[in-house]
mmCIF file of C-alpha atoms in Angstrom:
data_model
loop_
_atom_site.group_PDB
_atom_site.id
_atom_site.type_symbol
_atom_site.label_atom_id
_atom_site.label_comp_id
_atom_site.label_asym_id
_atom_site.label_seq_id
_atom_site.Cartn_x
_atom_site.Cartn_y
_atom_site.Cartn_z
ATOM 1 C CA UNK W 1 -83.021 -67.831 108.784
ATOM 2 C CA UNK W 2 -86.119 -69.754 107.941
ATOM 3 C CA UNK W 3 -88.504 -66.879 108.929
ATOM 4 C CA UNK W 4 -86.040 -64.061 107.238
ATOM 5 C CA UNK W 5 -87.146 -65.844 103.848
ATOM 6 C CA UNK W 6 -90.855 -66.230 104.747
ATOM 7 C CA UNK W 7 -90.617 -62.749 105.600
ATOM 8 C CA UNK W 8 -89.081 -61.385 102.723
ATOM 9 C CA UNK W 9 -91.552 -63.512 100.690
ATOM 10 C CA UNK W 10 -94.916 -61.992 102.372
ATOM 11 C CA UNK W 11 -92.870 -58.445 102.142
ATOM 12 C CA UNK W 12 -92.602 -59.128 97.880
ATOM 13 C CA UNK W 13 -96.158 -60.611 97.267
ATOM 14 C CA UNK W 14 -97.197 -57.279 99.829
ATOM 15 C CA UNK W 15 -95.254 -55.152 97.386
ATOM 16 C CA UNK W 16 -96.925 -56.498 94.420
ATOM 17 C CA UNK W 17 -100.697 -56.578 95.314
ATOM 18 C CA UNK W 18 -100.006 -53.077 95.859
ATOM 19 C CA UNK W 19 -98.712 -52.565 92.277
ATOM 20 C CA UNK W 20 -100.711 -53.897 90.957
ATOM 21 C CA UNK W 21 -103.402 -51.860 88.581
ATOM 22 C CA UNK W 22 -106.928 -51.576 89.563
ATOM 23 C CA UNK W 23 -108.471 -51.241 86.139
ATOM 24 C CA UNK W 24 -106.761 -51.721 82.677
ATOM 25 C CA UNK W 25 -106.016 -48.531 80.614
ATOM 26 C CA UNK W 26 -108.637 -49.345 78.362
ATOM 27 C CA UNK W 27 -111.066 -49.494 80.565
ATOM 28 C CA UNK W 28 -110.316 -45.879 81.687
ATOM 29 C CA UNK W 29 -109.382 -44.555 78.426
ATOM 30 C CA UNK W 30 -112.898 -44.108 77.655
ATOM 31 C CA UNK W 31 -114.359 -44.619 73.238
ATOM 32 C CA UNK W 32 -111.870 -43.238 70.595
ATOM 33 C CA UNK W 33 -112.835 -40.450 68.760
ATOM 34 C CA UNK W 34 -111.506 -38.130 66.492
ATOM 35 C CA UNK W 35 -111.820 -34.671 66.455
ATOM 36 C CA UNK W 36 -111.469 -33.159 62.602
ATOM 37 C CA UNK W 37 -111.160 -29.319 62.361
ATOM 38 C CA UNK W 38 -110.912 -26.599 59.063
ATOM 39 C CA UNK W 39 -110.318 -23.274 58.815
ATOM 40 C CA UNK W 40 -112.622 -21.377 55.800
ATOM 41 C CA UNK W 41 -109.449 -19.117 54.914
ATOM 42 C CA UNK W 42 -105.619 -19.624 56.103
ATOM 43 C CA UNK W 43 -105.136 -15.805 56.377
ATOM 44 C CA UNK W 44 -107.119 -13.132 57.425
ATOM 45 C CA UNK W 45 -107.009 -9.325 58.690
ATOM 46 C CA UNK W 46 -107.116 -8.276 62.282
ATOM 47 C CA UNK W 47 -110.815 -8.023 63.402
ATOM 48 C CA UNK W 48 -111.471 -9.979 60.074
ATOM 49 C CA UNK W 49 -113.754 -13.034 61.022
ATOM 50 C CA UNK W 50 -112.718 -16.818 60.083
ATOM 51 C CA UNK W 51 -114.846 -19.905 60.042
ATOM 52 C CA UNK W 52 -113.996 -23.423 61.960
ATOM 53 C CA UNK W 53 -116.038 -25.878 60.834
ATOM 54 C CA UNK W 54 -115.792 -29.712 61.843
ATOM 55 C CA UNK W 55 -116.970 -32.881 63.189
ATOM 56 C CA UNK W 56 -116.598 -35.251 66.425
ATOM 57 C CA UNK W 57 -116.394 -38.614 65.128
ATOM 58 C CA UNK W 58 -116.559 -41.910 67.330
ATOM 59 C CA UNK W 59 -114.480 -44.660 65.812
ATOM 60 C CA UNK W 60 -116.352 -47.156 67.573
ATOM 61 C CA UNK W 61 -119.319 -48.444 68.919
ATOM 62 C CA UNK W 62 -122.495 -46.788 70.503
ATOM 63 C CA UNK W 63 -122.239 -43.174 71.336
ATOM 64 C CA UNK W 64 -124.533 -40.710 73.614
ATOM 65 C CA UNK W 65 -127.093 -38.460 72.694
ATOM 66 C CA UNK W 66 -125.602 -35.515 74.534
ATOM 67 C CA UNK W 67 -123.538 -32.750 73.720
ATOM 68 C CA UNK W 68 -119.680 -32.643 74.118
ATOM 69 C CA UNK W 69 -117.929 -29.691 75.112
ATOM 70 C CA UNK W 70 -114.964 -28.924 72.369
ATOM 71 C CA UNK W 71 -111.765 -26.173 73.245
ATOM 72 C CA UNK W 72 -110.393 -24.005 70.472
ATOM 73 C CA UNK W 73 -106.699 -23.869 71.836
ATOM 74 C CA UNK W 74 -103.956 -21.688 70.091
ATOM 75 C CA UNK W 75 -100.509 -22.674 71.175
ATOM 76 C CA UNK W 76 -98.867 -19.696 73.052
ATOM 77 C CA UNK W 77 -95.304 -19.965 74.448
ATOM 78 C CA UNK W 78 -95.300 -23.813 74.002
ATOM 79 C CA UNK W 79 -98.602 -24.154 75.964
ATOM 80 C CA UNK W 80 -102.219 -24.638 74.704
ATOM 81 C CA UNK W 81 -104.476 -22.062 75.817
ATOM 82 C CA UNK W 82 -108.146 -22.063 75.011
ATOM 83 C CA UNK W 83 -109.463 -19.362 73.408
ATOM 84 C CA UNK W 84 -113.198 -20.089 72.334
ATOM 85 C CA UNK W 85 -115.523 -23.090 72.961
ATOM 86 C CA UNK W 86 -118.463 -24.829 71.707
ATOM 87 C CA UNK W 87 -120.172 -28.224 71.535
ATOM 88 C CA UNK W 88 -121.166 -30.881 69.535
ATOM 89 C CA UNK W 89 -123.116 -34.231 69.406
ATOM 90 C CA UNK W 90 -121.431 -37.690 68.597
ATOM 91 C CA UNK W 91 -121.324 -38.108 64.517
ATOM 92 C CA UNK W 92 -121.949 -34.294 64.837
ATOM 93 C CA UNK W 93 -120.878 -31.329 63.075
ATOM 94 C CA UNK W 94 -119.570 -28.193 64.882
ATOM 95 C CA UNK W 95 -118.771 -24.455 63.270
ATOM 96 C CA UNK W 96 -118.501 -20.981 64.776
ATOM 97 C CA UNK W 97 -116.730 -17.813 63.559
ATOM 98 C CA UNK W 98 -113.459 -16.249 65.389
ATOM 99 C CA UNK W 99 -111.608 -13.444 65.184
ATOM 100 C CA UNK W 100 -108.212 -12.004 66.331
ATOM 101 C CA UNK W 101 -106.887 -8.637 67.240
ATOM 102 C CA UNK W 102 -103.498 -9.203 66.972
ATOM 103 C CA UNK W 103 -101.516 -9.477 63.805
ATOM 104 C CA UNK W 104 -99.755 -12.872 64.315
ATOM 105 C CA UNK W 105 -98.938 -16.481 62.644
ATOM 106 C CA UNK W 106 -101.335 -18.745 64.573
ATOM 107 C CA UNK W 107 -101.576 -22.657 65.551
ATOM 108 C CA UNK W 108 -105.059 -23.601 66.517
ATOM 109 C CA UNK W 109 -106.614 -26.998 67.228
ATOM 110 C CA UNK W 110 -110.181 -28.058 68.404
ATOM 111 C CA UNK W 111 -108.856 -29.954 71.514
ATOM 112 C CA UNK W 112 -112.301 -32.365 73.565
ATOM 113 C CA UNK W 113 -111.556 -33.028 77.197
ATOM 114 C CA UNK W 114 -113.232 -36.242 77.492
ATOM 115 C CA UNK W 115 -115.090 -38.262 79.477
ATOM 116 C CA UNK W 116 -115.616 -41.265 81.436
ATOM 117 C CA UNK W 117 -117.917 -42.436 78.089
ATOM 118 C CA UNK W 118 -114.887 -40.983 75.743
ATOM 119 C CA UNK W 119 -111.292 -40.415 75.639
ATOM 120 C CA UNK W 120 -109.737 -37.011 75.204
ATOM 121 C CA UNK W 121 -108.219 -36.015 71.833
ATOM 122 C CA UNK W 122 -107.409 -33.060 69.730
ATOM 123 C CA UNK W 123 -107.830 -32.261 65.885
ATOM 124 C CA UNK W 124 -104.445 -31.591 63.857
ATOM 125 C CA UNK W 125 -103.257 -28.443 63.969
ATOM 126 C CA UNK W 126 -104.356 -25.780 61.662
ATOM 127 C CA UNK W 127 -102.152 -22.949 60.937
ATOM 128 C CA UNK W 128 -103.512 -19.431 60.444
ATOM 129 C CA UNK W 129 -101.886 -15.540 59.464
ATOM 130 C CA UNK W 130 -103.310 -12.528 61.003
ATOM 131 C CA UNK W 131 -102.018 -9.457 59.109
ATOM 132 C CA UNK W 132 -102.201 -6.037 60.248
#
């Protein structure tokens, strides 16, 4: 009986170093930042061109030199699907012109992958009307 318990005992500390985590989330997580994203006109014609301009922001503490790859995502049957990129320094500013082909009531965001330096994040989203 006595070596049931001492085995049940190794078999629960066993289980736990196992479950136990490696690295804390915020150690993983990567720097906040924040992603902030505007649209020069909320409507626009097909073929008609549009300006995004914005910034990449760190909240906190040092940040790299480098640039940082950025998405332009519009949501398409409840999925995000990238439909231009660009890039951008930390404390930077981004812009670039798009343009659509399809008369349609968009959602966009600006959408940054992250890093093992930064954590992922996304602007809001911006809504935009394509008319015919």
């Amino acid at each position: 009986m006595r070596t049931r318990a001492i085995l049940l005992a190794l078999a629960t500390a066993f289980a736990l170093v196992l479950a136990a985590p490696v690295s804390s989330a915020a150690e993983t997580a990567g720097k906040p930042l924040k992603v902030h994203a505007k649209l020069d006109k909320s409507q626009v014609k097909v073929g008609e061109k549009v300006k995004l301009k914005g910034s990449l922001e760190v909240v906190a503490g040092d940040h790299a030199a480098g640039l940082e790859p950025l998405l332009v995502q519009k949501l398409e049957a409840g999925a995000w699907v990238t439909i231009a990129d660009t890039s951008c320094r930390p404390n930077g500013r981004y812009s670039l012109s798009l343009s659509f082909h399809v008369a349609a009531s968009l959602s966009l965001r600006v959408f940054y992958p992250g890093t093992t330096l930064y954590a992922s994040t996304s602007s809001s989203v911006l809504g935009l009307v394509v008319i015919g």
